[in-house]
mmCIF file of N, CA and C in Angstrom:
data_model
loop_
_atom_site.group_PDB
_atom_site.id
_atom_site.type_symbol
_atom_site.label_atom_id
_atom_site.label_comp_id
_atom_site.label_asym_id
_atom_site.label_seq_id
_atom_site.Cartn_x
_atom_site.Cartn_y
_atom_site.Cartn_z
ATOM 1 N N MET A 25 41.355 19.763 23.857
ATOM 2 C CA MET A 25 41.331 19.680 25.665
ATOM 3 C C MET A 25 40.449 18.593 25.979
ATOM 4 N N ALA A 26 40.934 17.795 26.782
ATOM 5 C CA ALA A 26 40.200 16.816 27.363
ATOM 6 C C ALA A 26 39.239 17.382 28.639
ATOM 7 N N ARG A 27 37.796 17.219 28.703
ATOM 8 C CA ARG A 27 37.470 17.580 29.825
ATOM 9 C C ARG A 27 37.523 16.840 30.954
ATOM 10 N N ALA A 28 37.604 17.546 32.085
ATOM 11 C CA ALA A 28 37.970 16.810 33.495
ATOM 12 C C ALA A 28 36.392 16.269 33.973
ATOM 13 N N LYS A 29 36.632 15.020 34.391
ATOM 14 C CA LYS A 29 35.579 14.173 34.880
ATOM 15 C C LYS A 29 35.202 15.027 36.154
ATOM 16 N N PRO A 30 33.728 14.828 36.696
ATOM 17 C CA PRO A 30 33.292 15.654 37.723
ATOM 18 C C PRO A 30 33.724 14.710 38.937
ATOM 19 N N SER A 31 34.361 15.722 40.007
ATOM 20 C CA SER A 31 34.650 15.067 41.093
ATOM 21 C C SER A 31 33.765 13.885 41.746
ATOM 22 N N SER A 32 33.815 12.931 42.860
ATOM 23 C CA SER A 32 33.081 12.142 43.247
ATOM 24 C C SER A 32 32.164 12.685 44.095
ATOM 25 N N PHE A 33 32.625 13.912 44.791
ATOM 26 C CA PHE A 33 31.886 14.746 45.702
ATOM 27 C C PHE A 33 30.494 15.289 44.764
ATOM 28 N N ARG A 34 30.876 15.898 43.638
ATOM 29 C CA ARG A 34 29.792 16.559 42.791
ATOM 30 C C ARG A 34 28.788 15.490 42.324
ATOM 31 N N LYS A 35 29.234 14.227 42.187
ATOM 32 C CA LYS A 35 28.509 13.098 41.553
ATOM 33 C C LYS A 35 27.576 13.135 42.924
ATOM 34 N N THR A 36 28.017 12.790 44.011
ATOM 35 C CA THR A 36 27.164 12.725 45.124
ATOM 36 C C THR A 36 26.322 13.697 45.325
ATOM 37 N N MET A 37 26.495 14.890 45.314
ATOM 38 C CA MET A 37 25.564 16.036 45.450
ATOM 39 C C MET A 37 24.659 15.974 44.605
ATOM 40 N N ARG A 38 24.949 15.740 43.425
ATOM 41 C CA ARG A 38 23.941 15.743 42.381
ATOM 42 C C ARG A 38 22.809 14.423 42.278
ATOM 43 N N ARG A 39 23.262 13.379 42.755
ATOM 44 C CA ARG A 39 22.352 12.286 43.055
ATOM 45 C C ARG A 39 21.361 12.554 44.132
ATOM 46 N N ALA A 40 22.213 13.469 45.297
ATOM 47 C CA ALA A 40 21.270 13.367 46.553
ATOM 48 C C ALA A 40 20.382 14.811 46.326
ATOM 49 N N ALA A 41 20.415 15.572 45.379
ATOM 50 C CA ALA A 41 19.840 16.750 45.469
ATOM 51 C C ALA A 41 18.211 16.293 45.175
ATOM 52 N N LEU A 42 17.793 15.602 44.371
ATOM 53 C CA LEU A 42 16.423 15.543 44.229
ATOM 54 C C LEU A 42 15.912 14.866 45.564
ATOM 55 N N PRO A 43 16.335 13.620 46.189
ATOM 56 C CA PRO A 43 15.795 13.259 47.396
ATOM 57 C C PRO A 43 15.552 14.324 48.500
ATOM 58 N N ALA A 44 16.870 15.136 48.475
ATOM 59 C CA ALA A 44 16.802 16.290 49.466
ATOM 60 C C ALA A 44 15.675 17.123 49.297
ATOM 61 N N LEU A 45 15.433 17.431 48.136
ATOM 62 C CA LEU A 45 14.411 18.758 47.864
ATOM 63 C C LEU A 45 12.979 17.819 48.134
ATOM 64 N N GLY A 46 12.754 16.539 47.896
ATOM 65 C CA GLY A 46 11.530 15.863 48.178
ATOM 66 C C GLY A 46 11.526 15.621 49.790
ATOM 67 N N PHE A 47 12.563 15.512 50.462
ATOM 68 C CA PHE A 47 12.457 15.252 51.951
ATOM 69 C C PHE A 47 12.148 16.889 52.482
ATOM 70 N N THR A 48 12.628 17.964 51.796
ATOM 71 C CA THR A 48 12.245 19.328 52.439
ATOM 72 C C THR A 48 10.907 19.609 52.125
ATOM 73 N N ILE A 49 10.293 19.162 51.040
ATOM 74 C CA ILE A 49 8.907 19.437 50.670
ATOM 75 C C ILE A 49 8.195 18.540 51.678
ATOM 76 N N LEU A 50 8.413 17.737 51.742
ATOM 77 C CA LEU A 50 7.511 16.549 52.789
ATOM 78 C C LEU A 50 7.819 17.075 54.341
ATOM 79 N N ALA A 51 8.757 17.411 54.779
ATOM 80 C CA ALA A 51 8.980 18.273 55.970
ATOM 81 C C ALA A 51 8.377 19.467 56.090
ATOM 82 N N PHE A 52 8.347 20.267 55.278
ATOM 83 C CA PHE A 52 7.518 21.468 55.252
ATOM 84 C C PHE A 52 6.134 21.358 55.421
ATOM 85 N N PHE A 53 5.323 20.415 54.797
ATOM 86 C CA PHE A 53 4.067 20.186 54.588
ATOM 87 C C PHE A 53 3.908 19.362 55.916
ATOM 88 N N GLY A 54 4.424 18.259 56.422
ATOM 89 C CA GLY A 54 4.388 17.784 57.504
ATOM 90 C C GLY A 54 4.134 18.639 58.799
ATOM 91 N N ALA A 55 5.398 19.658 58.682
ATOM 92 C CA ALA A 55 5.283 20.651 60.053
ATOM 93 C C ALA A 55 4.133 21.501 59.821
ATOM 94 N N TYR A 56 3.801 21.684 58.668
ATOM 95 C CA TYR A 56 2.315 22.709 58.551
ATOM 96 C C TYR A 56 1.124 22.059 59.189
ATOM 97 N N ALA A 57 1.183 20.705 58.841
ATOM 98 C CA ALA A 57 0.149 19.918 59.150
ATOM 99 C C ALA A 57 -0.104 19.595 60.743
ATOM 100 N N VAL A 58 1.039 19.988 61.375
ATOM 101 C CA VAL A 58 1.059 19.808 62.828
ATOM 102 C C VAL A 58 0.994 21.268 63.494
ATOM 103 N N LEU A 59 1.885 22.118 62.847
ATOM 104 C CA LEU A 59 1.719 23.283 63.717
ATOM 105 C C LEU A 59 0.964 24.497 63.031
ATOM 106 N N GLY A 60 0.546 24.225 61.803
ATOM 107 C CA GLY A 60 -0.102 25.453 61.129
ATOM 108 C C GLY A 60 -1.215 25.627 61.857
ATOM 109 N N PRO A 61 -2.168 26.920 61.306
ATOM 110 C CA PRO A 61 -3.543 27.033 61.798
ATOM 111 C C PRO A 61 -4.374 26.264 61.672
ATOM 112 N N ASN A 62 -4.463 25.273 60.862
ATOM 113 C CA ASN A 62 -5.646 23.985 60.834
ATOM 114 C C ASN A 62 -4.937 22.754 61.307
ATOM 115 N N GLY A 63 -3.582 22.854 61.955
ATOM 116 C CA GLY A 63 -2.831 21.744 62.431
ATOM 117 C C GLY A 63 -3.455 20.963 63.444
ATOM 118 N N MET A 64 -2.789 19.926 63.882
ATOM 119 C CA MET A 64 -3.315 19.206 64.935
ATOM 120 C C MET A 64 -3.223 20.189 66.291
ATOM 121 N N LEU A 65 -2.130 20.973 66.600
ATOM 122 C CA LEU A 65 -2.031 21.507 67.808
ATOM 123 C C LEU A 65 -2.939 22.533 67.892
ATOM 124 N N ALA A 66 -3.812 23.025 66.717
ATOM 125 C CA ALA A 66 -4.876 24.084 66.646
ATOM 126 C C ALA A 66 -6.366 23.220 67.335
ATOM 127 N N TYR A 67 -6.336 22.081 67.342
ATOM 128 C CA TYR A 67 -7.667 21.219 67.685
ATOM 129 C C TYR A 67 -7.909 21.685 69.189
ATOM 130 N N GLY A 68 -7.056 21.939 70.241
ATOM 131 C CA GLY A 68 -7.439 22.197 71.576
ATOM 132 C C GLY A 68 -8.063 23.465 71.557
ATOM 133 N N ASP A 69 -7.594 24.466 70.655
ATOM 134 C CA ASP A 69 -8.241 25.890 70.435
ATOM 135 C C ASP A 69 -9.388 25.909 69.876
ATOM 136 N N TYR A 70 -9.533 25.101 68.991
ATOM 137 C CA TYR A 70 -11.027 24.859 68.425
ATOM 138 C C TYR A 70 -12.193 24.423 69.391
ATOM 139 N N LYS A 71 -11.498 23.571 70.149
ATOM 140 C CA LYS A 71 -12.580 23.054 71.126
ATOM 141 C C LYS A 71 -12.957 23.966 72.069
ATOM 142 N N ARG A 72 -11.960 24.840 72.584
ATOM 143 C CA ARG A 72 -12.246 25.851 73.489
ATOM 144 C C ARG A 72 -13.481 26.767 72.758
ATOM 145 N N GLN A 73 -13.109 27.178 71.471
ATOM 146 C CA GLN A 73 -13.842 28.024 70.823
ATOM 147 C C GLN A 73 -15.291 27.575 70.748
ATOM 148 N N LEU A 74 -15.436 26.274 70.349
ATOM 149 C CA LEU A 74 -16.890 25.749 70.440
ATOM 150 C C LEU A 74 -17.405 25.689 71.603
ATOM 151 N N ALA A 75 -16.866 25.640 72.464
ATOM 152 C CA ALA A 75 -17.725 25.452 73.934
ATOM 153 C C ALA A 75 -18.179 26.966 74.130
ATOM 154 N N LYS A 76 -17.216 27.816 74.005
ATOM 155 C CA LYS A 76 -17.661 29.332 74.167
ATOM 156 C C LYS A 76 -18.779 29.889 73.245
ATOM 157 N N ARG A 77 -18.690 29.547 71.930
ATOM 158 C CA ARG A 77 -19.932 29.780 70.812
ATOM 159 C C ARG A 77 -21.203 28.945 71.367
ATOM 160 N N GLU A 78 -21.067 27.696 71.929
ATOM 161 C CA GLU A 78 -22.058 26.943 72.292
ATOM 162 C C GLU A 78 -22.880 27.943 73.567
ATOM 163 N N LYS A 79 -22.052 28.158 74.435
ATOM 164 C CA LYS A 79 -22.406 29.096 75.714
ATOM 165 C C LYS A 79 -23.526 30.244 75.014
ATOM 166 N N GLN A 80 -22.691 31.148 73.986
ATOM 167 C CA GLN A 80 -23.335 32.214 73.456
ATOM 168 C C GLN A 80 -24.698 31.889 72.875
ATOM 169 N N TYR A 81 -24.598 30.644 72.134
ATOM 170 C CA TYR A 81 -25.970 30.204 71.291
ATOM 171 C C TYR A 81 -27.033 30.051 72.438
ATOM 172 N N ALA A 82 -26.341 29.215 73.533
ATOM 173 C CA ALA A 82 -27.735 28.938 74.437
ATOM 174 C C ALA A 82 -28.285 30.288 74.922
ATOM 175 N N ALA A 83 -27.350 31.365 75.163
ATOM 176 C CA ALA A 83 -27.827 32.609 75.829
ATOM 177 C C ALA A 83 -28.843 33.195 74.943
ATOM 178 N N LEU A 84 -28.289 33.244 73.501
ATOM 179 C CA LEU A 84 -29.347 33.644 72.423
ATOM 180 C C LEU A 84 -30.458 33.098 72.491
ATOM 181 N N ASP A 85 -30.560 31.856 72.497
ATOM 182 C CA ASP A 85 -31.883 30.975 72.364
ATOM 183 C C ASP A 85 -32.640 31.213 73.512
ATOM 184 N N GLN A 86 -32.143 31.401 74.734
ATOM 185 C CA GLN A 86 -33.017 31.858 75.902
ATOM 186 C C GLN A 86 -33.271 33.183 75.531
ATOM 187 N N ARG A 87 -32.637 34.172 75.193
ATOM 188 C CA ARG A 87 -33.182 35.570 74.900
ATOM 189 C C ARG A 87 -34.279 35.507 73.669
ATOM 190 N N ARG A 88 -34.116 34.613 72.523
ATOM 191 C CA ARG A 88 -35.122 34.542 71.545
ATOM 192 C C ARG A 88 -36.363 34.015 72.252
ATOM 193 N N THR A 89 -36.404 33.125 73.298
ATOM 194 C CA THR A 89 -37.561 32.759 73.776
ATOM 195 C C THR A 89 -38.313 33.940 74.704
ATOM 196 N N VAL A 90 -37.574 34.405 75.297
ATOM 197 C CA VAL A 90 -38.130 35.725 76.062
ATOM 198 C C VAL A 90 -38.844 36.533 74.834
ATOM 199 N N LEU A 91 -37.991 36.918 74.032
ATOM 200 C CA LEU A 91 -38.514 37.918 73.013
ATOM 201 C C LEU A 91 -39.791 37.370 72.233
ATOM 202 N N LYS A 92 -39.905 36.313 72.124
ATOM 203 C CA LYS A 92 -40.985 35.270 71.325
ATOM 204 C C LYS A 92 -42.285 35.470 72.217
ATOM 205 N N ASN A 93 -41.982 35.613 73.562
ATOM 206 C CA ASN A 93 -43.303 35.348 74.467
ATOM 207 C C ASN A 93 -43.612 36.771 74.782
ATOM 208 N N ARG A 94 -42.754 38.001 74.827
ATOM 209 C CA ARG A 94 -43.167 39.320 74.626
ATOM 210 C C ARG A 94 -43.975 39.535 73.403
ATOM 211 N N VAL A 95 -43.514 39.478 72.084
ATOM 212 C CA VAL A 95 -44.270 39.382 70.861
ATOM 213 C C VAL A 95 -45.566 38.808 70.975
ATOM 214 N N ALA A 96 -45.665 37.575 71.481
ATOM 215 C CA ALA A 96 -47.163 36.809 71.771
ATOM 216 C C ALA A 96 -47.899 37.690 72.782
ATOM 217 N N LEU A 97 -47.479 38.257 73.770
ATOM 218 C CA LEU A 97 -48.264 39.274 74.777
ATOM 219 C C LEU A 97 -48.759 40.437 74.181
ATOM 220 N N LEU A 98 -47.963 40.814 73.065
ATOM 221 C CA LEU A 98 -48.156 42.063 72.273
ATOM 222 C C LEU A 98 -49.042 41.796 71.075
ATOM 223 N N ASP A 99 -49.769 40.692 70.796
ATOM 224 C CA ASP A 99 -50.288 40.267 69.578
ATOM 225 C C ASP A 99 -51.568 41.271 69.674
ATOM 226 N N PRO A 100 -51.808 42.354 68.556
ATOM 227 C CA PRO A 100 -53.041 43.028 68.203
ATOM 228 C C PRO A 100 -54.174 42.390 68.457
ATOM 229 N N ASP A 101 -54.322 41.181 68.049
ATOM 230 C CA ASP A 101 -55.731 40.597 68.306
ATOM 231 C C ASP A 101 -56.170 40.006 69.725
ATOM 232 N N HIS A 102 -55.189 39.870 70.556
ATOM 233 C CA HIS A 102 -55.546 39.672 71.880
ATOM 234 C C HIS A 102 -54.228 40.151 72.798
ATOM 235 N N ALA A 103 -53.872 41.273 72.954
ATOM 236 C CA ALA A 103 -52.645 41.568 73.751
ATOM 237 C C ALA A 103 -53.084 41.758 75.252
ATOM 238 N N ASN A 104 -51.951 41.524 75.993
ATOM 239 C CA ASN A 104 -51.940 41.629 77.351
ATOM 240 C C ASN A 104 -51.953 42.898 77.809
ATOM 241 N N PRO A 105 -53.132 43.494 78.671
ATOM 242 C CA PRO A 105 -53.030 44.747 78.986
ATOM 243 C C PRO A 105 -52.281 45.286 79.880
ATOM 244 N N ASP A 106 -51.413 44.328 80.575
ATOM 245 C CA ASP A 106 -50.242 44.674 81.423
ATOM 246 C C ASP A 106 -48.911 45.060 80.466
ATOM 247 N N MET A 107 -48.883 44.095 79.688
ATOM 248 C CA MET A 107 -47.683 44.304 78.735
ATOM 249 C C MET A 107 -47.698 45.516 78.124
ATOM 250 N N VAL A 108 -48.905 45.892 77.553
ATOM 251 C CA VAL A 108 -49.400 47.245 76.601
ATOM 252 C C VAL A 108 -48.684 48.317 77.627
ATOM 253 N N ASP A 109 -49.593 48.366 78.652
ATOM 254 C CA ASP A 109 -49.409 49.505 79.698
ATOM 255 C C ASP A 109 -47.968 49.563 79.753
ATOM 256 N N GLU A 110 -47.215 48.403 80.130
ATOM 257 C CA GLU A 110 -45.852 48.604 80.499
ATOM 258 C C GLU A 110 -45.098 49.274 79.086
ATOM 259 N N MET A 111 -45.263 48.734 78.033
ATOM 260 C CA MET A 111 -44.644 49.395 76.813
ATOM 261 C C MET A 111 -44.806 50.877 76.411
ATOM 262 N N VAL A 112 -46.293 51.043 76.645
ATOM 263 C CA VAL A 112 -46.849 52.440 76.332
ATOM 264 C C VAL A 112 -45.986 53.425 77.384
ATOM 265 N N ARG A 113 -45.843 53.180 78.574
ATOM 266 C CA ARG A 113 -45.298 54.182 79.592
ATOM 267 C C ARG A 113 -43.986 54.198 79.536
ATOM 268 N N LYS A 114 -43.274 52.995 79.016
ATOM 269 C CA LYS A 114 -41.839 52.806 78.602
ATOM 270 C C LYS A 114 -41.352 53.924 77.639
ATOM 271 N N GLU A 115 -42.167 53.926 76.548
ATOM 272 C CA GLU A 115 -41.904 54.572 75.406
ATOM 273 C C GLU A 115 -42.481 55.898 75.288
ATOM 274 N N LEU A 116 -43.207 56.585 76.260
ATOM 275 C CA LEU A 116 -43.457 57.592 76.349
ATOM 276 C C LEU A 116 -42.714 58.369 77.639
ATOM 277 N N ASN A 117 -41.908 57.646 78.244
ATOM 278 C CA ASN A 117 -41.006 58.306 79.345
ATOM 279 C C ASN A 117 -41.786 58.574 80.321
ATOM 280 N N VAL A 118 -42.842 57.875 80.680
ATOM 281 C CA VAL A 118 -43.480 58.228 81.986
ATOM 282 C C VAL A 118 -43.382 57.295 83.064
ATOM 283 N N ALA A 119 -42.369 56.450 82.797
ATOM 284 C CA ALA A 119 -42.145 55.066 83.943
ATOM 285 C C ALA A 119 -40.819 55.401 84.267
ATOM 286 N N HIS A 120 -40.085 55.167 85.528
ATOM 287 C CA HIS A 120 -39.019 55.267 85.927
ATOM 288 C C HIS A 120 -38.485 53.864 85.975
ATOM 289 N N PRO A 121 -37.003 53.651 85.502
ATOM 290 C CA PRO A 121 -36.607 52.352 85.560
ATOM 291 C C PRO A 121 -36.864 51.471 86.947
ATOM 292 N N ASP A 122 -37.059 51.937 87.842
ATOM 293 C CA ASP A 122 -37.156 51.310 89.207
ATOM 294 C C ASP A 122 -38.486 50.801 89.368
ATOM 295 N N GLU A 123 -39.518 51.309 88.799
ATOM 296 C CA GLU A 123 -41.024 51.735 89.076
ATOM 297 C C GLU A 123 -41.501 50.180 88.770
ATOM 298 N N VAL A 124 -42.441 49.877 89.610
ATOM 299 C CA VAL A 124 -43.235 48.644 89.439
ATOM 300 C C VAL A 124 -44.386 49.070 89.005
ATOM 301 N N ILE A 125 -44.948 48.692 87.933
ATOM 302 C CA ILE A 125 -46.028 49.046 87.417
ATOM 303 C C ILE A 125 -47.364 47.758 87.846
ATOM 304 N N VAL A 126 -48.490 48.205 88.763
ATOM 305 C CA VAL A 126 -49.516 47.272 89.192
ATOM 306 C C VAL A 126 -50.648 47.712 88.758
ATOM 307 N N PRO A 127 -51.507 46.935 87.674
ATOM 308 C CA PRO A 127 -52.625 47.452 87.422
ATOM 309 C C PRO A 127 -53.766 47.312 88.591
ATOM 310 N N LEU A 128 -54.743 48.089 88.599
ATOM 311 C CA LEU A 128 -55.686 48.126 89.410
ATOM 312 C C LEU A 128 -57.102 47.447 89.100
ATOM 313 N N ARG A 129 -57.285 47.307 87.977
ATOM 314 C CA ARG A 129 -58.289 46.347 87.344
ATOM 315 C C ARG A 129 -57.817 44.933 87.189
#
């Protein structure tokens, strides 16, 4: 029995399968590069997050400066008497939150 030749349509489909697969893969990765979580459209969100984090870091740096100053005032070799009095009264619960401590000496 003689085998029938493939139709013209089948030949065309076989020849087009590999380029179509390649195009599909390229389209997938191209869309991922634009729309993905690290794509070009996510760049604006990254800029907003960066600005937010920079504000947080600036606030933390300011807080660290205040804490460094308080630590320096509580140095055992030459402690600031006002700071020591404030800390002791606060730790012993003998100062009210709205109280202002004024040393007389």
